Coordinates of C-alpha atoms in Angstrom, one line a residue:
Chain A
M32 CA -0.8 -19.6 15.3
S33 CA -3.4 -17.7 17.0
R34 CA -7.1 -17.7 15.7
V35 CA -6.9 -14.1 14.5
G36 CA -3.4 -15.1 12.8
Q37 CA -5.2 -18.0 11.0
L38 CA -8.1 -15.8 10.3
W39 CA -5.8 -13.2 8.5
Q40 CA -3.5 -15.7 6.6
S41 CA -6.7 -17.3 5.5
L42 CA -8.1 -13.8 4.4
R43 CA -4.9 -12.8 2.7
F44 CA -4.3 -16.0 0.6
A45 CA -7.8 -17.4 0.1
P46 CA -8.7 -15.2 -2.8
L47 CA -5.4 -15.3 -4.4
A48 CA -5.7 -19.2 -4.3
I49 CA -9.4 -18.6 -6.0
A50 CA -7.9 -16.3 -8.4
L51 CA -4.9 -18.2 -9.3
L52 CA -7.2 -21.3 -9.7
F53 CA -9.3 -19.7 -12.5
L54 CA -6.5 -17.5 -14.0
S55 CA -4.3 -20.5 -14.5
G56 CA -7.2 -22.5 -16.2
I57 CA -7.1 -25.4 -13.5
T58 CA -10.6 -26.5 -13.5
P59 CA -11.9 -29.6 -12.0
A60 CA -11.3 -32.6 -14.1
N61 CA -14.6 -34.8 -12.9
A62 CA -17.5 -34.5 -10.9
Q63 CA -15.6 -35.8 -7.9
M64 CA -13.5 -32.4 -8.1
E65 CA -10.2 -33.9 -9.5
F66 CA -7.9 -30.9 -9.8
D67 CA -5.0 -30.9 -12.6
I68 CA -2.1 -29.3 -11.0
D69 CA 1.2 -29.3 -12.9
R70 CA 4.5 -28.0 -11.8
S71 CA 3.9 -24.4 -13.7
T72 CA 1.1 -24.1 -11.3
L73 CA 3.0 -24.8 -8.4
E74 CA 5.9 -22.6 -9.6
A75 CA 2.8 -19.8 -10.1
W76 CA 2.1 -20.1 -6.3
I77 CA 5.3 -19.8 -5.0
F78 CA 6.9 -17.3 -7.4
Q79 CA 4.3 -14.9 -9.1
G80 CA 3.4 -13.0 -6.0
N81 CA 7.2 -12.4 -5.7
G82 CA 7.9 -10.6 -9.1
A83 CA 8.6 -13.9 -10.8
Q84 CA 7.2 -15.9 -13.3
S85 CA 8.9 -19.3 -12.5
Q86 CA 11.7 -20.8 -10.6
R87 CA 14.2 -20.1 -13.2
D88 CA 13.0 -16.1 -13.3
A89 CA 13.2 -16.4 -9.2
K90 CA 16.7 -17.9 -9.1
S91 CA 17.9 -15.0 -11.7
A92 CA 16.2 -12.3 -9.5
L93 CA 17.6 -13.7 -6.5
E94 CA 21.2 -13.8 -7.8
S95 CA 21.0 -10.1 -8.6
A96 CA 19.7 -9.1 -5.3
V97 CA 22.6 -10.8 -3.9
R98 CA 25.1 -9.0 -6.2
V99 CA 23.4 -5.7 -5.6
K100 CA 23.8 -6.1 -1.8
V101 CA 27.3 -7.8 -1.6
Q102 CA 28.3 -4.4 -3.8
A103 CA 26.6 -2.2 -1.7
L104 CA 28.6 -3.6 1.1
T105 CA 31.7 -3.4 -0.9
N106 CA 30.9 0.3 -1.7
E107 CA 30.3 1.3 1.8
F108 CA 32.4 -0.8 4.0
G109 CA 35.4 -1.6 1.8
L110 CA 35.2 -5.3 1.7
T111 CA 38.0 -7.5 0.7
E112 CA 37.8 -9.9 -2.3
T113 CA 38.0 -12.9 0.1
Q114 CA 35.0 -11.2 2.3
R115 CA 32.8 -11.0 -1.2
E116 CA 33.4 -14.3 -2.1
T117 CA 32.5 -15.8 1.5
L118 CA 29.4 -13.7 1.3
L119 CA 28.3 -14.8 -2.3
L120 CA 29.0 -18.3 -1.3
A121 CA 26.9 -18.0 1.9
A122 CA 24.1 -16.5 -0.1
R123 CA 24.4 -19.4 -2.6
G124 CA 23.9 -21.8 0.5
D125 CA 20.6 -19.8 1.5
M126 CA 19.4 -20.2 -2.1
K127 CA 20.4 -23.9 -2.2
R128 CA 18.6 -24.4 1.0
F129 CA 15.4 -22.5 -0.3
F130 CA 15.3 -24.3 -3.7
D131 CA 15.9 -27.8 -2.3
R132 CA 13.0 -27.5 0.0
V133 CA 11.2 -26.2 -3.4
T134 CA 12.1 -29.3 -5.0
R135 CA 10.9 -31.6 -2.1
C136 CA 7.6 -29.6 -2.0
F137 CA 6.8 -30.4 -5.8
A138 CA 7.8 -34.1 -5.1
Q139 CA 5.3 -34.6 -2.7
V140 CA 2.7 -32.6 -4.3
E141 CA 3.2 -34.7 -7.6
G142 CA 2.5 -37.9 -5.7
M143 CA -0.6 -36.6 -3.8
Q144 CA -4.1 -37.4 -5.2
M145 CA -5.6 -34.0 -6.3
D146 CA -9.3 -33.9 -4.8
E147 CA -10.4 -31.0 -2.8
D148 CA -8.5 -31.7 0.5
G149 CA -5.2 -32.3 -1.9
F150 CA -5.5 -28.9 -3.5
Q151 CA -5.9 -27.3 -0.2
K152 CA -3.0 -29.4 1.0
A153 CA -0.8 -28.7 -1.7
W154 CA -1.8 -24.7 -1.4
E155 CA -0.9 -24.9 2.2
M156 CA 2.6 -26.7 1.4
T157 CA 3.7 -23.8 -1.2
L158 CA 2.4 -21.0 1.4
P159 CA 5.6 -21.3 3.4
L160 CA 8.0 -21.0 0.8
Q161 CA 6.0 -18.3 -0.8
Q162 CA 6.1 -16.4 2.5
E163 CA 9.8 -16.9 3.0
L164 CA 10.5 -15.6 -0.3
R165 CA 8.7 -12.7 0.5
K166 CA 10.5 -12.1 3.5
G167 CA 13.5 -12.2 1.7
L168 CA 16.2 -15.3 1.9
F169 CA 19.0 -13.1 3.1
E170 CA 17.6 -11.3 6.0
E171 CA 18.1 -11.7 10.0
D172 CA 18.0 -15.7 10.4
S173 CA 20.0 -16.6 6.8
L174 CA 23.4 -17.9 6.5
F175 CA 24.3 -14.9 4.7
T176 CA 23.7 -12.6 7.7
K177 CA 25.4 -14.9 10.0
V178 CA 28.2 -15.4 7.8
L179 CA 28.4 -11.4 7.2
H180 CA 28.7 -11.0 10.9
R181 CA 31.5 -13.2 11.4
T182 CA 33.3 -12.3 8.3
L183 CA 33.5 -8.6 9.1
T184 CA 36.5 -7.0 10.9
A185 CA 35.9 -5.0 14.4
E186 CA 36.0 -1.5 12.6
Q187 CA 33.7 -2.7 9.8
S188 CA 31.0 -4.4 12.3
Q189 CA 30.9 -1.2 13.7
Q190 CA 30.2 0.7 10.8
V191 CA 27.7 -1.9 9.6
R192 CA 25.8 -1.2 13.0
E193 CA 25.9 2.5 12.6
A194 CA 24.8 2.2 8.9
E195 CA 21.9 0.4 10.1
E196 CA 20.8 2.1 12.9
M197 CA 20.9 4.9 10.4
R198 CA 18.8 3.2 7.8
D199 CA 16.3 2.2 10.7
R200 CA 15.6 5.8 11.7
Q201 CA 15.0 6.7 7.9
R202 CA 13.1 3.9 7.4
T203 CA 10.8 4.5 10.6
E204 CA 10.5 8.2 9.6
A205 CA 9.2 7.6 6.2
I206 CA 6.6 4.9 7.4
V207 CA 5.3 7.4 10.1
N208 CA 5.2 10.2 8.0
A209 CA 3.4 8.0 5.3
Y210 CA 1.0 6.9 8.1
I211 CA 0.5 10.8 9.4
A212 CA -0.2 11.8 5.8
M213 CA -2.9 9.1 5.5
L214 CA -4.1 9.9 8.9
D215 CA -4.3 13.8 7.6
T216 CA -7.0 12.7 5.2
Q217 CA -9.4 11.9 8.2
I218 CA -8.1 13.9 10.8
P219 CA -6.9 17.2 9.3
M220 CA -3.9 18.6 11.3
L221 CA -2.0 21.8 11.2
A222 CA 1.9 21.7 10.2
K223 CA 2.7 22.0 13.9
Q224 CA 0.5 19.1 14.9
R225 CA 1.8 16.8 11.9
S226 CA 5.5 17.6 13.2
Q227 CA 4.6 17.0 16.9
L228 CA 2.8 13.5 16.5
S229 CA 5.8 12.5 14.0
E230 CA 8.3 13.3 16.7
M231 CA 6.0 11.4 19.5
L232 CA 5.7 8.4 16.9
R233 CA 9.2 8.3 16.1
D234 CA 10.0 8.1 19.8
A235 CA 7.7 5.4 20.7
I236 CA 8.7 3.2 17.7
T237 CA 12.2 1.9 18.9
K238 CA 12.3 -0.6 16.2
L239 CA 10.4 -1.8 13.3
P240 CA 10.8 -5.4 12.3
K241 CA 12.5 -6.0 8.9
D242 CA 10.9 -8.8 7.5
Q243 CA 7.3 -8.0 8.0
D244 CA 6.7 -5.7 5.5
E245 CA 3.0 -6.3 5.1
Y246 CA 2.4 -5.3 8.8
M247 CA 4.6 -2.2 8.7
M248 CA 1.4 0.4 8.6
M249 CA -0.2 -1.7 10.9
M250 CA 2.7 -1.6 13.1
V251 CA 2.6 2.3 13.2
V252 CA -1.1 2.3 13.6
Y253 CA -0.8 0.3 16.9
H254 CA 1.9 2.5 18.3
A255 CA -0.3 5.4 17.5
G256 CA -3.3 4.1 19.2
R257 CA -1.0 3.6 22.4
L258 CA 0.5 7.2 22.6
P259 CA -0.4 8.5 26.2
R260 CA -3.6 10.6 26.1
E261 CA -2.5 13.4 28.2
K262 CA 0.6 13.9 25.9
L263 CA -2.1 13.8 22.5
L264 CA -4.3 16.4 24.7
E265 CA -1.5 19.0 24.5
I266 CA -1.6 19.1 20.5
F267 CA -5.0 18.1 19.4
D268 CA -8.6 20.0 19.9
E269 CA -11.6 18.4 21.2
E270 CA -12.7 17.3 17.8
Q271 CA -9.5 15.6 16.9
M272 CA -9.3 13.7 20.3
K273 CA -12.6 12.1 19.4
A274 CA -11.3 10.8 16.3
L275 CA -7.9 9.6 18.0
D276 CA -9.8 8.3 20.8
R277 CA -11.6 5.9 18.3
L278 CA -8.5 5.0 17.0
G279 CA -7.0 3.7 20.3
S280 CA -10.2 1.6 21.0
E281 CA -9.7 0.1 17.4
M282 CA -6.4 -1.1 18.2
E283 CA -7.1 -2.8 21.6
G284 CA -7.0 -6.5 21.5
A285 CA -4.7 -6.4 18.6
E286 CA -1.5 -6.7 21.0
E287 CA -1.7 -10.5 21.5
W288 CA -2.0 -11.4 18.0
M289 CA 0.8 -9.0 17.0
R290 CA 3.2 -10.3 19.8
E291 CA 2.4 -13.8 18.8
E292 CA 3.6 -12.9 15.4
G293 CA 6.7 -11.4 16.7
L294 CA 5.7 -8.1 15.5
L295 CA 6.3 -6.4 18.8
V296 CA 10.0 -6.1 19.6
E297 CA 9.9 -5.4 23.0
P298 CA 8.4 -7.3 25.8
A299 CA 5.0 -6.1 27.2
G300 CA 5.1 -3.5 29.6
E301 CA 8.6 -1.8 28.6
E302 CA 7.1 0.1 25.6
D303 CA 5.8 3.3 27.6
Chain B
M280 CA -9.0 -10.5 25.3
S281 CA -10.5 -13.1 23.8
S282 CA -9.5 -14.2 20.3
V283 CA -12.9 -13.4 18.8
S284 CA -13.0 -9.9 19.7
G285 CA -9.4 -9.4 19.0
R286 CA -10.4 -10.8 15.5
T287 CA -13.3 -8.5 15.2
K288 CA -11.3 -5.4 15.8
L289 CA -8.0 -6.3 13.9
H290 CA -10.7 -7.0 11.1
R291 CA -11.8 -3.1 11.3
Q292 CA -8.5 -2.0 11.7
F293 CA -7.5 -3.9 8.4
S294 CA -10.4 -2.3 6.7
L295 CA -9.5 1.1 7.8
I296 CA -6.0 0.8 6.1
A297 CA -7.4 -0.7 3.0
L298 CA -5.7 -3.9 2.2
V299 CA -7.3 -5.1 -0.7
L300 CA -6.7 -7.4 -3.4
F301 CA -7.8 -6.2 -6.9
V302 CA -6.7 -5.9 -10.6
P303 CA -6.7 -2.1 -11.1
A304 CA -8.9 -1.4 -14.2
S305 CA -6.4 1.4 -15.3
S306 CA -3.8 -1.5 -16.0
V307 CA -5.7 -3.2 -18.3
A308 CA -5.1 -2.4 -22.1
Q309 CA -8.0 -2.7 -24.6
D310 CA -6.3 -5.2 -26.4
E311 CA -5.9 -7.5 -23.2
V312 CA -9.7 -7.7 -22.8
G313 CA -11.0 -10.9 -23.2
P314 CA -14.3 -12.4 -23.2
V315 CA -15.2 -13.8 -20.0
V316 CA -19.2 -13.9 -20.2
E317 CA -20.9 -16.1 -22.8
V318 CA -23.7 -15.1 -24.9
G319 CA -26.9 -15.7 -22.8
E320 CA -25.6 -15.0 -19.5
A321 CA -26.6 -12.5 -17.1
A322 CA -23.6 -10.0 -16.2
R323 CA -23.5 -7.2 -13.8
I324 CA -20.9 -4.5 -13.3
V325 CA -18.8 -5.1 -10.1
D326 CA -20.5 -3.6 -7.1
D327 CA -22.0 -0.8 -9.3
A328 CA -25.8 0.2 -9.4
I329 CA -26.5 -1.3 -13.0
I330 CA -27.6 -4.6 -13.8
V331 CA -27.3 -6.0 -17.4
Q332 CA -29.5 -8.7 -17.7
D333 CA -29.9 -8.8 -21.7
V334 CA -28.2 -10.8 -23.9
V335 CA -24.4 -10.0 -23.4
Q336 CA -21.2 -10.7 -25.5
G337 CA -18.2 -9.6 -24.3
A338 CA -16.3 -9.1 -21.2
I339 CA -16.5 -7.5 -17.8
I340 CA -13.5 -6.4 -16.3
D341 CA -13.5 -4.4 -13.1
G342 CA -16.5 -2.1 -14.2
A343 CA -16.2 -2.3 -17.9
I344 CA -18.1 -4.0 -20.4
V345 CA -17.1 -4.7 -24.1
E346 CA -19.2 -5.6 -26.8
I347 CA -22.7 -5.8 -25.4
E348 CA -25.6 -6.4 -27.6
G349 CA -29.3 -5.6 -26.9
V350 CA -28.6 -3.3 -24.3
N351 CA -29.8 0.4 -24.3
D352 CA -26.5 1.8 -24.5
E353 CA -27.2 5.5 -23.7
K354 CA -29.5 4.4 -20.6
A355 CA -26.9 2.3 -19.3
L356 CA -24.3 4.8 -19.9
A357 CA -26.2 7.3 -18.0
A358 CA -27.0 5.3 -15.3
M359 CA -23.4 4.3 -14.9
R360 CA -22.7 7.8 -14.9
D361 CA -25.2 8.9 -12.3
A362 CA -24.0 6.1 -10.0
A363 CA -20.2 7.7 -10.1
Q364 CA -21.1 11.2 -9.7
A365 CA -23.8 10.2 -6.7
S366 CA -21.0 8.2 -5.1
L367 CA -18.5 11.3 -5.6
L368 CA -20.7 13.8 -4.3
T369 CA -21.5 12.0 -1.1
D370 CA -17.8 11.9 -0.6
M371 CA -17.2 15.3 -1.3
K372 CA -19.6 16.2 1.2
F373 CA -17.7 14.4 3.7
L374 CA -14.4 16.1 2.7
L375 CA -16.2 19.5 2.6
R376 CA -16.6 18.7 6.3
L377 CA -13.1 17.9 7.0
E378 CA -11.9 20.7 5.1
L379 CA -14.2 23.2 7.0
A380 CA -12.8 21.7 10.2
F381 CA -8.9 22.2 8.7
A382 CA -10.0 25.7 7.8
K383 CA -11.5 26.3 11.2
R384 CA -7.9 25.3 12.8
A385 CA -5.9 27.3 10.4
C386 CA -7.6 30.5 10.2
P387 CA -10.2 31.0 12.7
L388 CA -13.7 31.7 11.4
D389 CA -16.2 33.4 13.5
K390 CA -19.6 31.8 13.4
D391 CA -21.1 33.7 10.8
Q392 CA -18.3 33.4 8.3
L393 CA -18.2 29.7 9.0
E394 CA -21.8 29.3 8.1
L395 CA -21.3 31.4 5.0
V396 CA -18.2 29.4 3.9
R397 CA -20.4 26.0 4.2
Q398 CA -23.2 27.5 2.2
K399 CA -20.9 28.6 -0.4
L400 CA -18.9 25.7 -0.8
E401 CA -21.9 23.6 -0.7
E402 CA -23.1 25.2 -3.7
R403 CA -19.8 24.6 -5.6
L404 CA -20.1 20.9 -5.0
P405 CA -22.1 19.8 -7.9
G406 CA -19.4 21.6 -9.9
C407 CA -17.1 18.9 -9.0
K408 CA -18.9 16.0 -10.9
D409 CA -16.4 16.7 -13.7
M410 CA -14.1 14.6 -11.8
V411 CA -15.6 11.4 -12.6
M412 CA -13.5 9.5 -15.3
D413 CA -15.1 9.9 -18.7
V414 CA -16.6 6.8 -20.2
A415 CA -14.3 5.3 -22.6
V416 CA -15.7 3.6 -26.1
F417 CA -13.8 0.7 -27.5
R418 CA -14.4 -2.4 -29.8
N419 CA -18.1 -2.4 -30.4
G420 CA -19.2 -1.8 -26.7
F421 CA -18.1 0.6 -24.2
G422 CA -16.1 0.7 -20.8
F423 CA -16.6 2.7 -17.6
G424 CA -13.8 4.5 -15.9
M425 CA -11.1 3.4 -18.6
G426 CA -10.5 6.9 -19.7
G427 CA -10.1 5.4 -22.9
G428 CA -7.4 2.6 -21.5
M429 CA -5.0 5.7 -21.8
A430 CA -5.6 8.1 -18.9
T431 CA -4.7 7.5 -15.4
V432 CA -7.0 7.1 -12.5
A433 CA -5.9 9.7 -9.9
A434 CA -8.3 8.4 -7.3
T435 CA -11.1 6.4 -6.6
T436 CA -14.5 7.3 -4.8
S437 CA -15.1 5.6 -1.4
E438 CA -17.3 3.0 -3.7
G439 CA -14.4 2.6 -6.1
H440 CA -15.5 4.5 -8.9
S441 CA -12.5 6.0 -10.9
L442 CA -11.8 9.8 -11.0
K443 CA -9.5 12.0 -13.2
E444 CA -8.6 14.5 -10.4
N445 CA -7.3 14.0 -6.7
P446 CA -10.4 15.1 -4.6
Y447 CA -8.5 16.4 -1.6
S448 CA -6.8 18.7 -3.8
R449 CA -9.9 19.6 -5.5
I450 CA -11.7 20.4 -2.4
Q451 CA -8.7 22.5 -1.4
K452 CA -9.3 24.5 -4.6
E453 CA -12.9 24.9 -3.9
M454 CA -12.1 26.3 -0.1
E455 CA -9.5 28.6 -1.3
K456 CA -11.9 30.2 -3.9
T457 CA -14.6 30.5 -1.2
L458 CA -12.4 32.2 1.3
Q459 CA -11.3 34.5 -1.2
E460 CA -14.8 36.0 -1.2
L461 CA -16.0 35.6 2.4
V462 CA -12.7 36.1 4.4
T463 CA -10.1 38.7 5.5
P464 CA -6.8 38.8 3.3
E465 CA -5.0 38.0 6.6
Q466 CA -7.5 34.8 7.4
L467 CA -7.0 33.7 3.7
A468 CA -3.1 34.1 4.0
R469 CA -3.0 31.7 7.1
Y470 CA -5.2 29.4 5.0
Q471 CA -3.1 29.6 2.3
E472 CA 0.3 29.0 4.3
E473 CA -1.2 26.0 6.1
V474 CA -2.5 24.3 3.0
Q475 CA 1.0 24.7 1.3
A476 CA 2.6 23.3 4.5
K477 CA 0.2 20.1 4.2
N478 CA 1.0 19.7 0.8
D479 CA 4.4 19.8 1.2
F480 CA 4.4 17.3 4.0
H481 CA 2.2 14.9 1.7
R482 CA 4.8 15.3 -1.1
Q483 CA 7.9 14.9 1.0
S484 CA 6.3 11.8 2.8
S485 CA 5.4 10.3 -0.4
V486 CA 9.1 10.7 -1.9
G487 CA 10.4 9.4 1.5
M488 CA 8.2 6.3 1.2
V489 CA 8.9 5.6 -2.5
V490 CA 12.7 6.0 -1.6
E491 CA 12.4 3.3 1.1
L492 CA 10.4 1.0 -1.2
I493 CA 13.4 1.2 -3.9
D494 CA 15.9 0.7 -1.2
Q495 CA 13.9 -2.5 0.1
R496 CA 14.0 -3.8 -3.4
L497 CA 17.8 -2.5 -4.9
S498 CA 19.9 -1.9 -1.4
L499 CA 20.6 1.7 -2.4
S500 CA 23.8 3.4 -0.8
A501 CA 23.4 6.3 1.5
E502 CA 24.2 8.7 -1.3
Q503 CA 21.8 6.9 -4.0
R504 CA 19.2 7.6 -1.4
Q505 CA 20.0 10.8 -1.2
T506 CA 20.4 11.7 -4.8
I507 CA 17.1 10.0 -5.9
R508 CA 15.1 11.7 -3.0
Q509 CA 16.4 15.1 -4.4
R510 CA 15.6 14.1 -8.0
L511 CA 11.9 12.7 -7.1
I512 CA 11.2 16.0 -5.1
E513 CA 12.1 18.0 -8.2
R514 CA 10.7 16.0 -11.0
W515 CA 7.7 13.7 -9.6
E516 CA 4.5 15.7 -10.5
N517 CA 2.0 14.1 -8.5
P518 CA 3.4 12.0 -5.5
A519 CA 0.4 12.3 -3.3
S520 CA -2.1 10.3 -5.2
I521 CA -0.7 7.0 -4.2
S522 CA -1.7 4.4 -1.9
F523 CA 1.4 2.9 -0.3
E524 CA -0.1 0.0 1.6
M525 CA -0.5 -1.8 -1.5
Y526 CA 3.0 -1.9 -2.2
F527 CA 4.0 -3.4 1.4
N528 CA 1.7 -6.5 0.1
N529 CA 3.0 -6.5 -3.4
P530 CA 6.9 -6.3 -3.6
E531 CA 7.0 -6.7 -7.3
Y532 CA 5.1 -3.3 -7.8
I533 CA 6.8 0.1 -7.4
P534 CA 5.1 3.6 -8.0
A535 CA 5.6 5.0 -11.8
V536 CA 7.9 7.6 -10.5
P537 CA 9.9 9.4 -13.3
E538 CA 12.6 7.2 -14.9
S539 CA 15.0 10.1 -14.7
A540 CA 14.9 10.4 -11.4
V541 CA 15.9 6.9 -10.4
Q542 CA 17.6 4.5 -13.3
P543 CA 20.6 7.1 -14.1
F544 CA 21.8 6.6 -10.5
L545 CA 21.8 2.7 -10.6
N546 CA 24.5 0.2 -11.1
K547 CA 24.3 -2.2 -13.3
D548 CA 22.9 -5.2 -11.1
Q549 CA 20.4 -2.6 -9.7
R550 CA 19.3 -1.7 -12.9
N551 CA 18.3 -5.2 -13.8
I552 CA 16.3 -5.4 -11.0
W553 CA 14.6 -2.2 -11.3
S554 CA 13.8 -3.2 -14.8
R555 CA 12.0 -6.2 -13.6
L556 CA 9.6 -4.2 -11.3
N557 CA 6.2 -3.4 -12.4
R558 CA 5.5 0.3 -12.6
H559 CA 1.9 1.2 -11.2
D560 CA 0.4 3.7 -9.1
F561 CA -2.5 2.3 -6.9
P562 CA -4.6 5.4 -6.8
I563 CA -5.8 6.6 -3.3
Q564 CA -9.4 5.9 -2.6
V565 CA -11.7 8.4 -0.6
Q566 CA -12.1 6.9 2.9
S567 CA -15.6 7.8 4.4
D568 CA -15.9 8.7 8.0
Q569 CA -14.0 5.9 9.9
F570 CA -13.4 7.6 13.0
G571 CA -16.9 8.6 13.3
V572 CA -16.1 12.2 13.6
F573 CA -19.1 13.6 12.2
G574 CA -21.5 10.7 13.0
D575 CA -23.6 12.4 15.8
E576 CA -23.8 15.7 13.9

């Protein structure tokens, strides 16, 4: 991970670690900064930011999420009972794989000395699990998705692809328009300008990665900063252009980091 | 590009889209307030102007103080209110310039009209102080910006003071009143038409974003998406006062949309997930002149 990426990760989670430390009542046990970290604390680190209070809660929420997902596929694409069972089995596999890692993490942490370094290390060990859960256990690289693609008939696969494309377009439109609404509070636009900018941005963004929700708005900001100036000049007045030029310069330099993080789907030079 | 320059620019960009971790004051009920400051400790209100250095017994939560002893209540309250109003007025001056720029685009104003509109609008700004949220009194002390623990924070100033009205909507209203006095009916009609289109766009974009957030969490069918979108457009009263970036970073939260627009259209498992989500509106914050549009004027 790049230094920018590391900085961003540390900026994102350092306050949370400190907040959790105090909220959970963890205090140094002695002058050498020994920390008392129990199982519930580790569970809070992994699961709390994902809407669950404990491992048990998280399992229950994931089981509901799978049932919802499979039911949606059944309703839309007419899955057979065998297909349903196969998918549920695959999802259970993804969950088992994840919770096995959680168990191993707990075992490792429980054997560690909880001084300052140990505390930091424990936090760093739980972080990837927290992030994986946040991204979703049944997304693109999951057993669930792989089995889904193998299980469907050719006709169902085609229907799923079309539905996903439609959903991607709707998703892009929603995020682009939310961004324009935000930009509109800084650079007030006329209806025609908003509409033209929305169209330009939707054309420029071929795909937004699905498992990086926290960067969605930043992705749109990035693409907005790369829109051809000559096209923008056809839409916006001098005062608005001044602000948009500033926006473009703000995003210079972000590309390298975004590419390293896998946020940019297309290779460099093929986006324009 | 070096990593260091990238870091600097990236940091600025992130500040632009306001990704912050905080505990919203409006989400904390009175009974949940617990003592975090011991007797004899100095305490201060988060990032605000007033410093309470007397003996304090009680709690401080995101700008609220409970159970204060030895503090001149009236003086402290007035200082807090003054700080919030000053912050609001600074923001409103910036919003005035933005709205003037918008009005110029919507209904071209000549130089004299522009100057008159500016003057008249500036005269109206002090009246906007009523947007600052009331000081709430609870237990033996007082809080600030809590609206009695019951009111909803509609927005915050750029310095984080709570407001009970969306300042972007308010400046539109003030501009409309001003234009009614100073421009032709045709000019006024063009302004009103653009304001309506703007508000419709913001409303639709908020609804679209909420449907997207719900879909991410509940895997909606195409029909459910369409139905919920329509119901939200019909029933959600104030969709444009929400900061959506917060929901990307906090998947356990969802805006407090009307239940009747969502819940009846979900299946049993979706309802189960829906019931676990925390309903909370992260209010919008007035952004200062981040693009430097007026920096050289």
